[in-house]
Amino acid sequence: MAKNLEKPTVNALSDNYKNERKLNFLEKLYLPEILKGMWYSFKQMFQPSFTLNYPEEKWDPPAIFRGRPVLVEDHNKERCVACGLCARACPPLAISMQAKETEDEKERYPDFFEINMLRCIYCGYCEEVCPEEAIVMSKDYDIVFESREDAIYDKERLLVPKEDVADRLEYLKNYRNRQFGSFWDFQEENNIHSVRDRDKDWNTGLSLVDMIEQQEKNDSTPASSSWNT
């Protein structure tokens, strides 16, 4: 049963009326307040304008801006290893891909990779879960479609050279690795995917044996050994 709501008494209403601020004679005329508003609007007319003459002038977003997701092209090939984490993390299910094996050290690559930009909500979850920094949020915000089919971006339209998203990659490196050396004695080698030297070829990176040896060295630090106590 619904509870009976108590109606405000006459005394309670009168008490609230007594607590209201009393208006003086000028405030009751309302003219001074209108003049104050007009004076403020007049002053704003002489303030510097920050409006861009779009599309002749376009806004250059900062590195933290989340625009259209793109695939990073490194050494004329995609970084993506077709792990499928971005497709699983995508809330509107806008990403689809199909993996295919390759003879390179990364073992797999996306045979096709598509993003339905009509579904994309620019949340950046795909970028967060990607272990290879293969999909990042770009600065591209001016997107126009003439049809629904045109809104489906394939791998060729998504691939962007890493030089074009260098600001975003540098931001991700600082964002993901800012905890190193701040609170714990973590080594940057623990996060190989985001701090390794990507200017090298795939075949000159760390091997599995080197990665295990490096991990054992990191586990022997005082901070790492304190976790087991």
CSV table of C-alpha atoms in Angstrom, one decimal:
chain,number,residue,atom,x,y,z
A,1,MET,CA,0.0,0.0,0.0
A,2,ALA,CA,1.2,3.5,-0.8
A,3,LYS,CA,2.1,5.6,2.1
A,4,ASN,CA,0.0,8.7,2.8
A,5,LEU,CA,2.0,11.8,2.0
A,6,GLU,CA,1.8,14.4,4.7
A,7,LYS,CA,0.4,17.7,3.5
A,8,PRO,CA,2.3,20.9,4.5
A,9,THR,CA,0.5,22.7,7.3
A,10,VAL,CA,-0.4,26.4,7.1
A,11,ASN,CA,2.1,27.2,9.8
A,12,ALA,CA,4.9,25.5,7.8
A,13,LEU,CA,4.0,27.5,4.7
A,14,SER,CA,3.9,30.7,6.7
A,15,ASP,CA,7.4,30.0,8.2
A,16,ASN,CA,8.8,29.5,4.7
A,17,TYR,CA,7.3,32.7,3.6
A,18,LYS,CA,8.9,34.5,6.5
A,19,ASN,CA,12.4,33.1,5.6
A,20,GLU,CA,12.2,34.5,2.1
A,21,ARG,CA,14.4,37.5,1.2
A,22,LYS,CA,12.6,40.8,1.1
A,23,LEU,CA,13.0,42.8,-2.0
A,24,ASN,CA,13.7,46.5,-1.7
A,25,PHE,CA,12.0,49.2,-3.7
A,26,LEU,CA,14.5,49.2,-6.6
A,27,GLU,CA,14.4,45.4,-6.9
A,28,LYS,CA,10.6,45.5,-7.0
A,29,LEU,CA,10.8,47.8,-10.1
A,30,TYR,CA,13.0,45.2,-11.9
A,31,LEU,CA,14.6,47.9,-14.0
A,32,PRO,CA,18.0,47.9,-12.3
A,33,GLU,CA,18.3,44.1,-12.9
A,34,ILE,CA,17.3,44.5,-16.5
A,35,LEU,CA,20.0,47.3,-16.9
A,36,LYS,CA,22.6,45.0,-15.3
A,37,GLY,CA,21.8,42.3,-17.8
A,38,MET,CA,22.0,44.7,-20.7
A,39,TRP,CA,25.3,46.1,-19.4
A,40,TYR,CA,26.8,42.6,-19.2
A,41,SER,CA,25.7,41.8,-22.8
A,42,PHE,CA,27.2,45.1,-23.9
A,43,LYS,CA,30.5,44.3,-22.4
A,44,GLN,CA,30.6,40.9,-24.1
A,45,MET,CA,30.4,42.6,-27.5
A,46,PHE,CA,33.9,43.9,-27.1
A,47,GLN,CA,35.4,40.6,-25.8
A,48,PRO,CA,37.8,38.7,-28.1
A,49,SER,CA,35.9,36.2,-30.3
A,50,PHE,CA,36.8,32.5,-30.1
A,51,THR,CA,34.5,31.4,-32.9
A,52,LEU,CA,36.2,29.5,-35.8
A,53,ASN,CA,35.1,30.2,-39.4
A,54,TYR,CA,34.3,26.6,-40.1
A,55,PRO,CA,35.1,24.9,-42.5
A,56,GLU,CA,37.8,27.3,-43.6
A,57,GLU,CA,39.2,27.2,-40.0
A,58,LYS,CA,39.2,23.8,-38.3
A,59,TRP,CA,39.9,23.0,-34.7
A,60,ASP,CA,43.0,21.1,-33.9
A,61,PRO,CA,42.1,18.8,-30.9
A,62,PRO,CA,44.6,18.0,-28.2
A,63,ALA,CA,46.1,14.5,-27.8
A,64,ILE,CA,43.6,13.5,-25.2
A,65,PHE,CA,40.7,14.0,-27.7
A,66,ARG,CA,38.8,10.9,-28.7
A,67,GLY,CA,37.9,11.1,-32.3
A,68,ARG,CA,37.4,8.4,-35.0
A,69,PRO,CA,39.1,5.1,-34.1
A,70,VAL,CA,41.9,4.1,-36.6
A,71,LEU,CA,44.3,1.3,-37.1
A,72,VAL,CA,48.0,2.0,-36.7
A,73,GLU,CA,50.1,1.2,-39.7
A,74,ASP,CA,53.7,0.4,-38.7
A,75,HIS,CA,56.4,-0.5,-41.4
A,76,ASN,CA,53.7,-0.8,-44.1
A,77,LYS,CA,51.7,-3.3,-42.1
A,78,GLU,CA,49.1,-3.2,-39.5
A,79,ARG,CA,50.0,-3.6,-35.8
A,80,CYS,CA,46.8,-5.6,-35.2
A,81,VAL,CA,47.2,-9.2,-34.3
A,82,ALA,CA,43.5,-10.0,-34.5
A,83,CYS,CA,43.1,-10.9,-30.9
A,84,GLY,CA,39.5,-9.8,-30.9
A,85,LEU,CA,39.6,-7.9,-27.6
A,86,CYS,CA,38.4,-4.7,-29.2
A,87,ALA,CA,35.4,-6.4,-30.7
A,88,ARG,CA,34.5,-8.0,-27.3
A,89,ALA,CA,34.9,-4.7,-25.4
A,90,CYS,CA,32.9,-2.6,-27.9
A,91,PRO,CA,29.6,-1.8,-26.2
A,92,PRO,CA,27.5,-1.2,-29.4
A,93,LEU,CA,29.2,-4.1,-31.2
A,94,ALA,CA,30.5,-1.9,-33.9
A,95,ILE,CA,33.7,-3.8,-34.6
A,96,SER,CA,34.0,-7.1,-36.6
A,97,MET,CA,37.1,-8.9,-37.8
A,98,GLN,CA,38.5,-12.2,-39.0
A,99,ALA,CA,41.9,-13.5,-38.1
A,100,LYS,CA,44.4,-15.1,-40.5
A,101,GLU,CA,47.8,-16.7,-39.8
A,102,THR,CA,51.0,-15.2,-41.1
A,103,GLU,CA,54.6,-16.2,-41.2
A,104,ASP,CA,55.6,-13.0,-39.3
A,105,GLU,CA,56.5,-13.2,-35.6
A,106,LYS,CA,53.2,-11.8,-34.6
A,107,GLU,CA,51.6,-15.0,-36.0
A,108,ARG,CA,48.2,-13.5,-36.9
A,109,TYR,CA,46.8,-10.5,-38.7
A,110,PRO,CA,43.2,-9.4,-39.5
A,111,ASP,CA,42.1,-10.7,-42.9
A,112,PHE,CA,39.4,-8.1,-42.7
A,113,PHE,CA,38.6,-5.4,-40.1
A,114,GLU,CA,35.5,-3.3,-40.2
A,115,ILE,CA,34.0,-0.6,-37.9
A,116,ASN,CA,30.4,0.5,-38.3
A,117,MET,CA,30.8,4.2,-37.6
A,118,LEU,CA,27.0,4.6,-37.2
A,119,ARG,CA,27.3,2.4,-34.1
A,120,CYS,CA,30.5,3.8,-32.8
A,121,ILE,CA,30.0,5.9,-29.6
A,122,TYR,CA,33.7,7.0,-29.3
A,123,CYS,CA,34.1,5.5,-25.9
A,124,GLY,CA,37.7,4.4,-26.4
A,125,TYR,CA,37.2,1.0,-24.9
A,126,CYS,CA,38.8,-0.6,-28.0
A,127,GLU,CA,41.9,1.5,-27.4
A,128,GLU,CA,42.0,0.7,-23.7
A,129,VAL,CA,42.0,-3.1,-24.2
A,130,CYS,CA,44.3,-3.3,-27.2
A,131,PRO,CA,47.6,-4.9,-26.1
A,132,GLU,CA,49.5,-3.8,-29.2
A,133,GLU,CA,48.3,-0.1,-29.4
A,134,ALA,CA,47.0,-1.1,-32.8
A,135,ILE,CA,43.7,0.8,-32.6
A,136,VAL,CA,43.7,4.3,-31.2
A,137,MET,CA,41.4,7.3,-31.2
A,138,SER,CA,42.4,9.8,-33.8
A,139,LYS,CA,41.7,13.6,-34.1
A,140,ASP,CA,39.2,13.0,-36.9
A,141,TYR,CA,35.8,14.4,-35.9
A,142,ASP,CA,34.5,15.7,-39.2
A,143,ILE,CA,32.8,12.6,-40.6
A,144,VAL,CA,30.0,12.6,-43.2
A,145,PHE,CA,28.3,9.7,-44.8
A,146,GLU,CA,26.1,9.6,-47.9
A,147,SER,CA,24.8,6.1,-47.3
A,148,ARG,CA,24.8,3.4,-44.6
A,149,GLU,CA,27.2,1.4,-46.6
A,150,ASP,CA,29.6,4.3,-46.7
A,151,ALA,CA,29.6,4.4,-42.9
A,152,ILE,CA,31.2,0.9,-42.7
A,153,TYR,CA,35.0,1.5,-42.7
A,154,ASP,CA,37.1,-1.4,-43.9
A,155,LYS,CA,40.8,-2.0,-43.1
A,156,GLU,CA,42.0,0.0,-46.0
A,157,ARG,CA,40.1,3.1,-44.8
A,158,LEU,CA,41.0,2.6,-41.1
A,159,LEU,CA,44.8,2.2,-41.6
A,160,VAL,CA,46.7,5.3,-40.7
A,161,PRO,CA,50.5,5.7,-40.5
A,162,LYS,CA,51.8,5.9,-37.0
A,163,GLU,CA,53.4,9.3,-37.7
A,164,ASP,CA,49.8,10.7,-38.1
A,165,VAL,CA,48.8,9.6,-34.6
A,166,ALA,CA,52.2,10.1,-32.9
A,167,ASP,CA,50.7,12.6,-30.4
A,168,ARG,CA,48.0,10.1,-29.3
A,169,LEU,CA,50.6,7.2,-29.0
A,170,GLU,CA,52.8,9.4,-26.8
A,171,TYR,CA,49.8,10.4,-24.7
A,172,LEU,CA,48.9,6.7,-24.2
A,173,LYS,CA,52.5,5.9,-23.2
A,174,ASN,CA,52.5,8.5,-20.5
A,175,TYR,CA,48.9,7.7,-19.4
A,176,ARG,CA,49.5,3.9,-19.1
A,177,ASN,CA,53.0,4.1,-17.6
A,178,ARG,CA,52.6,7.0,-15.1
A,179,GLN,CA,52.6,4.6,-12.2
A,180,PHE,CA,56.1,3.3,-12.8
A,181,GLY,CA,58.5,4.6,-10.2
A,182,SER,CA,55.8,6.6,-8.5
A,183,PHE,CA,54.4,4.3,-5.8
A,184,TRP,CA,56.1,0.9,-6.4
A,185,ASP,CA,59.4,-0.3,-7.8
A,186,PHE,CA,57.8,-1.5,-11.0
A,187,GLN,CA,60.0,-1.8,-14.1
A,188,GLU,CA,58.8,-0.5,-17.4
A,189,GLU,CA,59.7,-3.8,-19.0
A,190,ASN,CA,56.7,-5.3,-17.3
A,191,ASN,CA,54.5,-3.4,-19.7
A,192,ILE,CA,56.3,-4.5,-22.9
A,193,HIS,CA,53.5,-3.7,-25.3
A,194,SER,CA,53.2,0.0,-24.6
A,195,VAL,CA,56.9,0.9,-23.9
A,196,ARG,CA,58.9,-1.3,-26.2
A,197,ASP,CA,60.8,0.3,-29.0
A,198,ARG,CA,58.4,0.1,-31.9
A,199,ASP,CA,60.8,1.7,-34.4
A,200,LYS,CA,62.5,-1.7,-34.7
A,201,ASP,CA,61.3,-4.5,-36.9
A,202,TRP,CA,59.1,-7.3,-35.5
A,203,ASN,CA,62.0,-9.8,-35.8
A,204,THR,CA,64.4,-7.7,-33.7
A,205,GLY,CA,62.1,-7.5,-30.7
A,206,LEU,CA,62.4,-9.5,-27.5
A,207,SER,CA,62.0,-13.2,-27.8
A,208,LEU,CA,60.0,-15.3,-25.5
A,209,VAL,CA,63.1,-16.5,-23.6
A,210,ASP,CA,64.3,-12.9,-23.2
A,211,MET,CA,60.9,-11.9,-21.9
A,212,ILE,CA,60.9,-14.6,-19.3
A,213,GLU,CA,64.4,-13.7,-18.2
A,214,GLN,CA,63.4,-10.1,-17.9
A,215,GLN,CA,60.3,-11.0,-15.9
A,216,GLU,CA,62.4,-13.0,-13.5
A,217,LYS,CA,64.7,-10.1,-12.9
A,218,ASN,CA,61.7,-7.8,-12.3
A,219,ASP,CA,60.2,-10.3,-9.8
A,220,SER,CA,63.5,-10.2,-7.8
A,221,THR,CA,63.2,-6.5,-6.9
A,222,PRO,CA,62.3,-5.6,-3.3
A,223,ALA,CA,58.9,-4.2,-4.2
A,224,SER,CA,58.0,-7.3,-6.2
A,225,SER,CA,59.1,-9.7,-3.5
A,226,SER,CA,57.1,-7.9,-0.9
A,227,TRP,CA,53.9,-9.0,-2.6
A,228,ASN,CA,54.4,-12.6,-1.4
A,229,THR,CA,54.7,-11.6,2.3
